[in-house]
Short mmCIF file of C-alpha atoms and ligand atoms in Angstrom, two decimals:
data_model
loop_
_atom_site.label_atom_id
_atom_site.label_comp_id
_atom_site.label_asym_id
_atom_site.label_seq_id
_atom_site.Cartn_x
_atom_site.Cartn_y
_atom_site.Cartn_z
CA MET A 21 44.77 130.41 97.02
CA SER A 22 47.15 131.83 99.58
CA PRO A 23 46.95 135.46 100.86
CA THR A 24 50.08 136.38 98.94
CA GLN A 25 48.56 135.09 95.82
CA ARG A 26 45.53 137.05 96.30
CA THR A 27 46.96 140.39 97.18
CA GLY A 28 50.34 140.08 95.26
CA LEU A 29 52.08 141.49 98.38
CA ARG A 30 56.04 140.96 98.06
CA SER A 31 58.37 140.82 100.99
CA ALA A 32 61.92 142.21 100.94
CA ALA A 33 64.01 139.62 99.36
CA ALA A 34 66.25 138.05 102.10
CA THR A 35 69.93 138.64 101.20
CA GLY A 36 72.06 136.09 102.98
CA HIS A 37 74.74 137.07 105.62
CA ALA A 38 76.12 140.12 107.44
CA ARG A 39 79.22 140.88 109.20
CA ALA A 40 81.27 143.94 110.90
CA LEU A 41 83.39 145.66 108.33
CA GLY A 42 84.99 148.37 110.33
CA ILE A 43 85.07 149.85 113.92
CA GLY A 44 85.90 153.19 115.22
CA ALA A 45 86.09 155.17 118.62
CA TYR A 46 85.93 158.67 119.95
CA ARG A 47 87.44 159.08 123.62
CA PRO A 48 86.98 162.45 124.99
CA SER A 49 90.31 164.42 125.62
CA ARG A 50 89.79 165.05 129.39
CA ILE A 51 91.23 162.36 131.52
CA VAL A 52 89.61 162.19 135.16
CA PRO A 53 91.43 160.17 137.70
CA ASN A 54 89.86 158.63 140.57
CA ALA A 55 91.71 161.56 142.79
CA GLU A 56 89.62 164.17 141.11
CA ILE A 57 86.40 162.56 142.31
CA VAL A 58 86.74 161.04 145.45
CA ASP A 59 86.39 164.23 147.85
CA ALA A 60 82.91 164.69 146.74
CA ILE A 61 81.71 161.18 147.39
CA ASP A 62 84.06 160.40 150.60
CA SER A 63 85.84 157.61 148.76
CA SER A 64 89.23 156.57 147.81
CA ASP A 65 91.11 155.52 144.74
CA GLU A 66 91.98 152.27 146.37
CA TRP A 67 88.39 151.31 146.92
CA ILE A 68 87.20 152.41 143.54
CA GLN A 69 89.86 150.49 141.85
CA GLN A 70 89.28 147.40 144.21
CA ARG A 71 85.19 147.43 144.02
CA SER A 72 85.08 148.35 140.23
CA GLY A 73 88.37 148.22 138.41
CA ILE A 74 88.42 151.97 137.36
CA ARG A 75 91.41 153.87 137.53
CA SER A 76 90.08 156.95 135.45
CA ARG A 77 87.55 157.78 133.11
CA ARG A 78 86.82 160.50 130.62
CA TRP A 79 84.46 163.45 130.63
CA ALA A 80 83.48 165.21 127.70
CA GLU A 81 84.09 169.03 127.15
CA PRO A 82 81.29 171.30 126.05
CA HIS A 83 82.35 170.80 122.14
CA GLU A 84 82.47 166.94 122.52
CA THR A 85 78.69 166.73 122.02
CA VAL A 86 76.93 163.50 121.35
CA GLN A 87 76.52 164.08 117.64
CA MET A 88 80.31 165.26 117.44
CA MET A 89 81.57 162.06 119.27
CA SER A 90 79.41 160.05 117.31
CA VAL A 91 80.43 161.58 113.69
CA ALA A 92 84.15 161.08 114.74
CA ALA A 93 83.62 157.37 115.86
CA ALA A 94 81.71 156.79 112.63
CA ARG A 95 84.34 158.57 110.36
CA GLU A 96 87.12 156.07 111.78
CA ALA A 97 84.79 152.82 111.35
CA ILE A 98 83.89 153.88 107.74
CA ALA A 99 87.86 154.41 106.79
CA HIS A 100 88.33 150.98 108.51
CA ALA A 101 85.59 149.37 106.68
CA GLY A 102 86.92 150.69 103.47
CA ILE A 103 83.39 151.88 102.16
CA ALA A 104 82.34 155.03 100.89
CA ALA A 105 80.11 156.88 103.37
CA GLY A 106 77.51 157.32 100.72
CA GLN A 107 77.11 153.33 100.68
CA ILE A 108 75.39 153.72 104.13
CA ASP A 109 71.87 153.34 103.95
CA ALA A 110 70.87 153.20 107.58
CA VAL A 111 72.16 154.72 110.72
CA VAL A 112 71.28 153.30 114.25
CA VAL A 113 72.47 155.29 117.42
CA ALA A 114 72.11 153.90 120.58
CA THR A 115 72.03 156.29 123.33
CA VAL A 116 70.54 157.69 126.61
CA SER A 117 72.18 160.83 126.99
CA HIS A 118 71.12 162.78 123.88
CA MET A 119 69.45 165.49 125.76
CA LEU A 120 66.56 166.30 123.06
CA GLN A 121 63.36 164.29 123.42
CA THR A 122 63.05 164.45 119.78
CA PRO A 123 64.24 164.47 117.04
CA ALA A 124 66.79 161.74 117.48
CA VAL A 125 70.34 162.45 116.97
CA ALA A 126 70.71 159.76 114.02
CA PRO A 127 69.47 161.97 111.27
CA ALA A 128 71.68 164.72 112.40
CA VAL A 129 74.65 162.30 112.56
CA ALA A 130 73.98 160.96 109.08
CA HIS A 131 73.54 164.43 107.53
CA GLU A 132 76.82 165.55 109.13
CA LEU A 133 78.55 162.53 107.33
CA GLY A 134 77.04 163.41 104.01
CA LEU A 135 74.74 160.62 103.72
CA GLU A 136 71.64 161.03 101.52
CA ARG A 137 68.22 160.17 102.87
CA PRO A 138 69.32 156.96 104.96
CA VAL A 139 66.84 155.48 107.49
CA ALA A 140 68.26 157.06 110.87
CA PHE A 141 66.98 156.35 114.33
CA ASP A 142 67.84 156.25 117.95
CA ILE A 143 67.40 153.19 120.24
CA SER A 144 67.16 153.67 124.12
CA ALA A 145 68.35 150.30 125.42
CA ALA A 146 70.78 151.96 127.78
CA CYS A 147 73.88 149.98 128.24
CA ALA A 148 72.58 147.12 126.18
CA GLY A 149 72.21 149.51 123.31
CA PHE A 150 75.08 148.94 120.97
CA CYS A 151 74.31 145.17 121.05
CA HIS A 152 70.75 145.89 120.45
CA GLY A 153 71.76 147.94 117.35
CA VAL A 154 74.07 145.17 116.15
CA GLY A 155 71.12 142.92 116.35
CA ILE A 156 68.88 145.44 114.42
CA GLY A 157 71.59 146.07 111.83
CA ASN A 158 72.40 142.51 111.35
CA ASP A 159 68.48 141.46 110.74
CA MET A 160 68.11 144.56 108.50
CA ILE A 161 71.00 143.52 106.16
CA ARG A 162 69.79 139.86 106.12
CA GLY A 163 66.29 140.84 105.64
CA GLY A 164 67.00 143.18 102.60
CA SER A 165 66.07 146.23 104.11
CA ALA A 166 69.58 147.75 104.26
CA ARG A 167 72.84 146.94 102.74
CA TYR A 168 75.32 148.95 104.83
CA VAL A 169 74.58 149.84 108.38
CA LEU A 170 76.27 152.35 110.78
CA VAL A 171 75.82 151.38 114.39
CA VAL A 172 76.96 154.16 116.91
CA GLY A 173 76.93 153.64 120.69
CA VAL A 174 77.49 157.16 122.36
CA GLU A 175 77.00 158.66 125.74
CA ARG A 176 77.94 162.05 127.82
CA LEU A 177 76.80 160.30 130.89
CA SER A 178 78.59 163.39 132.88
CA ASP A 179 75.69 165.38 132.16
CA ILE A 180 73.20 163.26 133.87
CA THR A 181 75.57 161.88 136.69
CA ASP A 182 75.56 163.51 140.09
CA PRO A 183 78.87 164.13 141.30
CA THR A 184 78.00 163.80 144.93
CA ASP A 185 76.12 160.33 144.59
CA ARG A 186 78.51 157.80 145.99
CA GLY A 187 76.58 154.87 143.79
CA THR A 188 77.32 156.56 140.45
CA ALA A 189 79.78 159.15 140.53
CA PHE A 190 82.73 157.24 140.06
CA ILE A 191 81.21 154.83 137.54
CA PHE A 192 79.64 156.75 134.61
CA ALA A 193 81.65 158.27 131.96
CA ASP A 194 81.53 159.81 128.13
CA GLY A 195 82.58 158.37 124.65
CA ALA A 196 81.48 157.01 121.39
CA GLY A 197 82.13 153.83 119.54
CA ALA A 198 80.81 152.77 115.94
CA MET A 199 80.67 149.69 113.76
CA ILE A 200 79.91 149.31 109.99
CA LEU A 201 77.96 146.35 109.16
CA GLY A 202 77.59 145.13 105.45
CA PRO A 203 76.71 142.04 103.42
CA SER A 204 78.81 139.01 103.55
CA ASP A 205 79.12 135.52 102.02
CA GLU A 206 79.07 133.81 105.22
CA PRO A 207 77.70 134.56 108.70
CA GLY A 208 79.89 137.11 110.43
CA ILE A 209 77.23 137.84 113.30
CA GLY A 210 75.68 135.14 115.26
CA PRO A 211 72.00 135.27 116.27
CA VAL A 212 71.09 137.97 118.89
CA VAL A 213 69.96 136.78 122.34
CA TRP A 214 68.28 139.60 123.89
CA GLY A 215 65.31 140.57 126.15
CA SER A 216 64.31 142.64 129.38
CA ASP A 217 63.35 142.44 132.91
CA GLY A 218 60.66 145.10 133.44
CA GLU A 219 60.13 144.07 137.05
CA GLN A 220 63.31 145.60 137.80
CA PHE A 221 62.55 148.77 135.93
CA ASP A 222 63.72 151.10 139.03
CA LEU A 223 67.17 149.55 139.67
CA ILE A 224 68.92 152.07 137.23
CA ARG A 225 66.78 154.91 136.13
CA GLN A 226 66.61 158.64 135.42
CA ARG A 227 65.67 159.77 139.29
CA GLU A 228 62.52 161.42 138.13
CA ASP A 229 59.81 162.25 135.26
CA TRP A 230 60.90 165.55 133.49
CA ARG A 231 57.38 167.09 133.92
CA ASP A 232 57.87 166.40 138.12
CA VAL A 233 61.45 168.16 137.69
CA LEU A 234 59.82 171.34 135.91
CA ASP A 235 57.11 171.40 138.44
CA ALA A 236 59.26 171.43 141.35
CA ALA A 237 60.23 174.67 143.23
CA ASP A 238 63.87 174.31 142.68
CA PRO A 239 64.34 172.31 139.19
CA ARG A 240 67.44 170.28 139.03
CA MET A 241 68.70 167.84 136.70
CA PRO A 242 67.21 164.38 136.91
CA HIS A 243 70.57 162.48 137.55
CA LEU A 244 70.61 158.61 137.13
CA VAL A 245 70.21 156.52 140.29
CA MET A 246 71.10 153.04 140.73
CA GLN A 247 70.73 150.23 143.26
CA GLY A 248 74.23 148.91 142.64
CA SER A 249 74.22 145.74 144.66
CA ALA A 250 71.06 144.49 143.08
CA VAL A 251 72.29 145.27 139.70
CA PHE A 252 75.64 143.59 140.51
CA ARG A 253 73.80 140.31 141.46
CA TRP A 254 71.48 140.26 138.69
CA ALA A 255 74.41 140.88 136.05
CA SER A 256 76.72 138.33 137.49
CA PHE A 257 74.24 135.42 137.63
CA GLU A 258 71.64 136.21 134.95
CA MET A 259 74.02 137.31 132.04
CA ALA A 260 76.18 134.12 132.13
CA LYS A 261 72.95 132.34 131.02
CA VAL A 262 72.39 134.84 128.18
CA ALA A 263 76.27 134.54 127.24
CA ARG A 264 76.00 130.66 127.07
CA GLU A 265 72.65 130.90 124.88
CA ALA A 266 74.53 133.42 122.53
CA LEU A 267 77.13 130.75 121.95
CA ASP A 268 74.66 127.90 121.44
CA ARG A 269 72.90 129.70 119.10
CA ALA A 270 75.89 130.88 117.07
CA GLY A 271 76.87 127.05 117.08
CA ILE A 272 80.15 127.53 118.69
CA THR A 273 81.30 126.78 122.34
CA VAL A 274 83.92 128.82 124.69
CA ASP A 275 86.70 126.86 123.26
CA ASP A 276 86.11 128.40 119.69
CA LEU A 277 86.23 132.13 121.11
CA ASP A 278 89.05 134.46 120.89
CA LEU A 279 87.80 137.48 122.74
CA PHE A 280 85.38 138.08 125.59
CA VAL A 281 83.97 141.73 125.18
CA PRO A 282 81.28 142.41 127.91
CA HIS A 283 79.69 145.66 128.70
CA GLN A 284 82.47 147.47 131.01
CA ALA A 285 80.25 147.89 134.21
CA ASN A 286 82.44 146.46 136.77
CA ASN A 287 85.67 144.18 136.53
CA ARG A 288 83.93 141.93 139.10
CA ILE A 289 81.03 141.19 136.98
CA THR A 290 83.12 140.48 134.02
CA ASP A 291 85.17 138.02 136.26
CA ALA A 292 81.90 136.52 137.56
CA MET A 293 80.64 135.74 134.06
CA ALA A 294 83.89 134.64 132.88
CA ARG A 295 83.90 131.99 135.63
CA ALA A 296 80.22 131.07 135.13
CA ILE A 297 80.70 130.19 131.42
CA LYS A 298 84.13 128.56 132.19
CA LEU A 299 85.98 130.75 129.57
CA PRO A 300 89.43 129.25 129.04
CA ASP A 301 92.48 131.30 130.06
CA ARG A 302 93.54 132.04 126.56
CA VAL A 303 90.38 133.94 125.72
CA ARG A 304 91.25 137.50 125.89
CA ILE A 305 88.98 139.76 127.95
CA ALA A 306 88.14 143.13 127.52
CA ARG A 307 89.37 145.37 130.66
CA ASP A 308 88.74 148.90 129.02
CA ILE A 309 87.01 149.91 132.08
CA ALA A 310 90.11 150.92 133.96
CA GLU A 311 90.79 153.85 131.80
CA GLN A 312 87.26 154.42 130.51
CA GLY A 313 84.85 153.79 133.34
CA ASN A 314 81.18 152.68 132.31
CA THR A 315 80.22 154.53 128.83
CA SER A 316 76.96 152.64 128.79
CA ALA A 317 76.05 152.24 125.08
CA ALA A 318 79.50 153.14 123.85
CA SER A 319 81.49 150.56 126.05
CA VAL A 320 81.30 147.63 124.05
CA PRO A 321 82.68 149.04 120.89
CA LEU A 322 85.25 151.22 122.70
CA ALA A 323 86.47 148.17 124.56
CA LEU A 324 86.79 145.99 121.20
CA HIS A 325 88.48 149.06 119.60
CA ARG A 326 90.95 149.23 122.31
CA MET A 327 91.74 145.48 121.89
CA LEU A 328 92.48 145.88 118.26
CA ALA A 329 94.55 148.97 118.97
CA ASP A 330 96.59 147.17 121.60
CA GLY A 331 97.10 144.16 119.19
CA GLU A 332 94.92 141.81 121.76
CA ALA A 333 92.34 141.31 119.23
CA ARG A 334 93.02 140.52 115.42
CA SER A 335 90.76 140.85 112.47
CA GLY A 336 88.94 137.61 111.97
CA ASP A 337 88.91 136.74 115.59
CA LEU A 338 85.72 135.48 117.24
CA ALA A 339 84.33 137.77 120.05
CA LEU A 340 81.42 137.22 122.50
CA LEU A 341 79.73 140.68 123.04
CA ILE A 342 77.17 140.83 125.97
CA ALA A 343 75.84 144.06 127.07
CA PHE A 344 73.25 144.88 129.84
CA GLY A 345 71.61 147.74 132.09
CA ALA A 346 68.59 149.96 132.80
CA GLY A 347 65.31 148.32 131.69
CA LEU A 348 66.74 146.14 132.83
CA ALA A 349 67.62 145.21 129.12
CA TYR A 350 70.30 142.85 127.79
CA ALA A 351 71.87 141.67 124.42
CA ALA A 352 74.61 139.28 123.37
CA GLN A 353 76.00 138.11 120.30
CA VAL A 354 79.06 136.33 118.54
CA VAL A 355 80.87 138.75 116.11
CA ARG A 356 83.73 137.98 113.98
CA VAL A 357 86.01 140.86 114.33
CA PRO A 358 86.59 143.08 111.28
N1 COA B 417 83.29 154.97 148.16
C1 COA B 417 83.63 154.12 149.31
N2 COA B 417 82.86 153.55 150.01
C2 COA B 417 81.37 153.49 149.50
C3 COA B 417 81.11 153.98 148.29
C4 COA B 417 82.09 154.75 147.57
N3 COA B 417 81.87 155.27 146.30
N4 COA B 417 79.78 153.53 147.91
C5 COA B 417 79.52 152.53 148.98
N5 COA B 417 80.50 152.61 149.67
C6 COA B 417 80.72 151.75 150.94
C7 COA B 417 79.36 151.65 151.60
O1 COA B 417 78.87 152.65 152.49
C8 COA B 417 79.35 150.31 152.23
O2 COA B 417 79.87 150.44 153.56
P1 COA B 417 79.59 149.63 154.75
O3 COA B 417 79.86 147.87 154.41
O4 COA B 417 80.65 150.20 155.96
O5 COA B 417 78.05 149.72 155.03
C9 COA B 417 80.42 149.34 151.22
O6 COA B 417 80.96 150.42 150.78
C10 COA B 417 79.66 148.64 150.45
O7 COA B 417 78.39 149.20 149.82
P2 COA B 417 77.89 148.59 148.60
O8 COA B 417 76.77 149.40 148.10
O9 COA B 417 77.22 147.24 148.94
O10 COA B 417 78.75 148.34 147.75
P3 COA B 417 79.28 147.19 146.57
O11 COA B 417 80.17 146.35 147.09
O12 COA B 417 77.85 146.73 145.85
O13 COA B 417 79.82 148.04 145.47
C11 COA B 417 79.25 149.19 143.19
C12 COA B 417 79.21 149.07 144.82
C13 COA B 417 78.53 150.51 142.70
C14 COA B 417 80.69 149.30 142.60
C15 COA B 417 78.78 147.70 142.88
O14 COA B 417 77.39 147.51 143.39
C16 COA B 417 78.49 147.56 141.43
O15 COA B 417 79.38 147.74 140.69
N6 COA B 417 77.20 147.38 140.90
C17 COA B 417 76.85 147.36 139.51
C18 COA B 417 76.97 148.53 139.00
C19 COA B 417 76.92 148.35 137.37
O16 COA B 417 77.36 147.56 136.95
N7 COA B 417 76.15 149.20 137.07
C20 COA B 417 75.92 149.31 135.64
C21 COA B 417 75.29 148.49 135.09
S1 COA B 417 74.77 149.02 133.63
#
């Protein structure tokens, strides 16, 4: 007699496949060009553009909170998906800049959207958070624990960035992106390839623990700090392997791809990855970083949203998503564009 027969335990019925049904974005109203930040970091518009590809970024105004931006992006994604908000039974928010240790922002986002008792939680996987959320949502739908999942990537990194830090002040920015996942007759989301390298925990981090901040004689915001060159090397070399594995596991090659949507960390990292995986010239590459900076968990959905808005991406295209950041954490998957 098997253990199942003895206990009568049942597992959720697997339901088949999932796909992305809709996408939404919220870009804060305030545009901050390089010229506005260079004096505080003894830099130049030319240096920033050449080293990172960033021309301007957006920083949120006080009313553009993590919750407000999440809800705005989610509403657009719900409308794009053509579902009723009430059909969503799970809300997954990826963020590192919701400033309450607890509770998570996801239940508040769900409540403002008018959802009734959905599962709602945040995930902390930094810049890789959105791709983690898509991986989790895909598995929830396939595993039968949810039918429609809202995945949000949202940040207000301007709150936790030191405007005088030469290594980060020009990089980090604010915004929100959202995607609705739902059931599908055929696979619309490839297997997630994800992992972490905790040996490099200190390469991108909050400078110090909150308790150390509060015990200090002059408490100050524990800003993000980053060892940029080490992150750059890691991302440029290691992430190409992850990208290749995501293609292999989805059963496709670069020749089947229409879009490459990497985390918008640095155009030079994007170029290095594209070269390493031998991306054909015809595959369109997301370059949202130029106007948006690095919005961490929001960067992949914002970048895909812009490609759709600009006509560079079309519904039905195959997109390779890949994101990486503090942890170090990473995740990648192939997605059919909604
Ligand atoms: N403005 C002008 N000059 C700067 C500068 C700035 N903001 N920051 C550093 N420099 C100077 C340095 O002083 C150094 O000068 P030197 O050669 O005379 O000593 C030179 O530029 C190179 O510094 P380095 O730190 O090696 O720069 P870099 O080429 O590595 O570029 C980053 C810096 C941050 C753009 C790059 O490391 C990077 O993009 N890293 C990855 C960041 C990232 O993706 N983070 C998010 C991951 S989620």
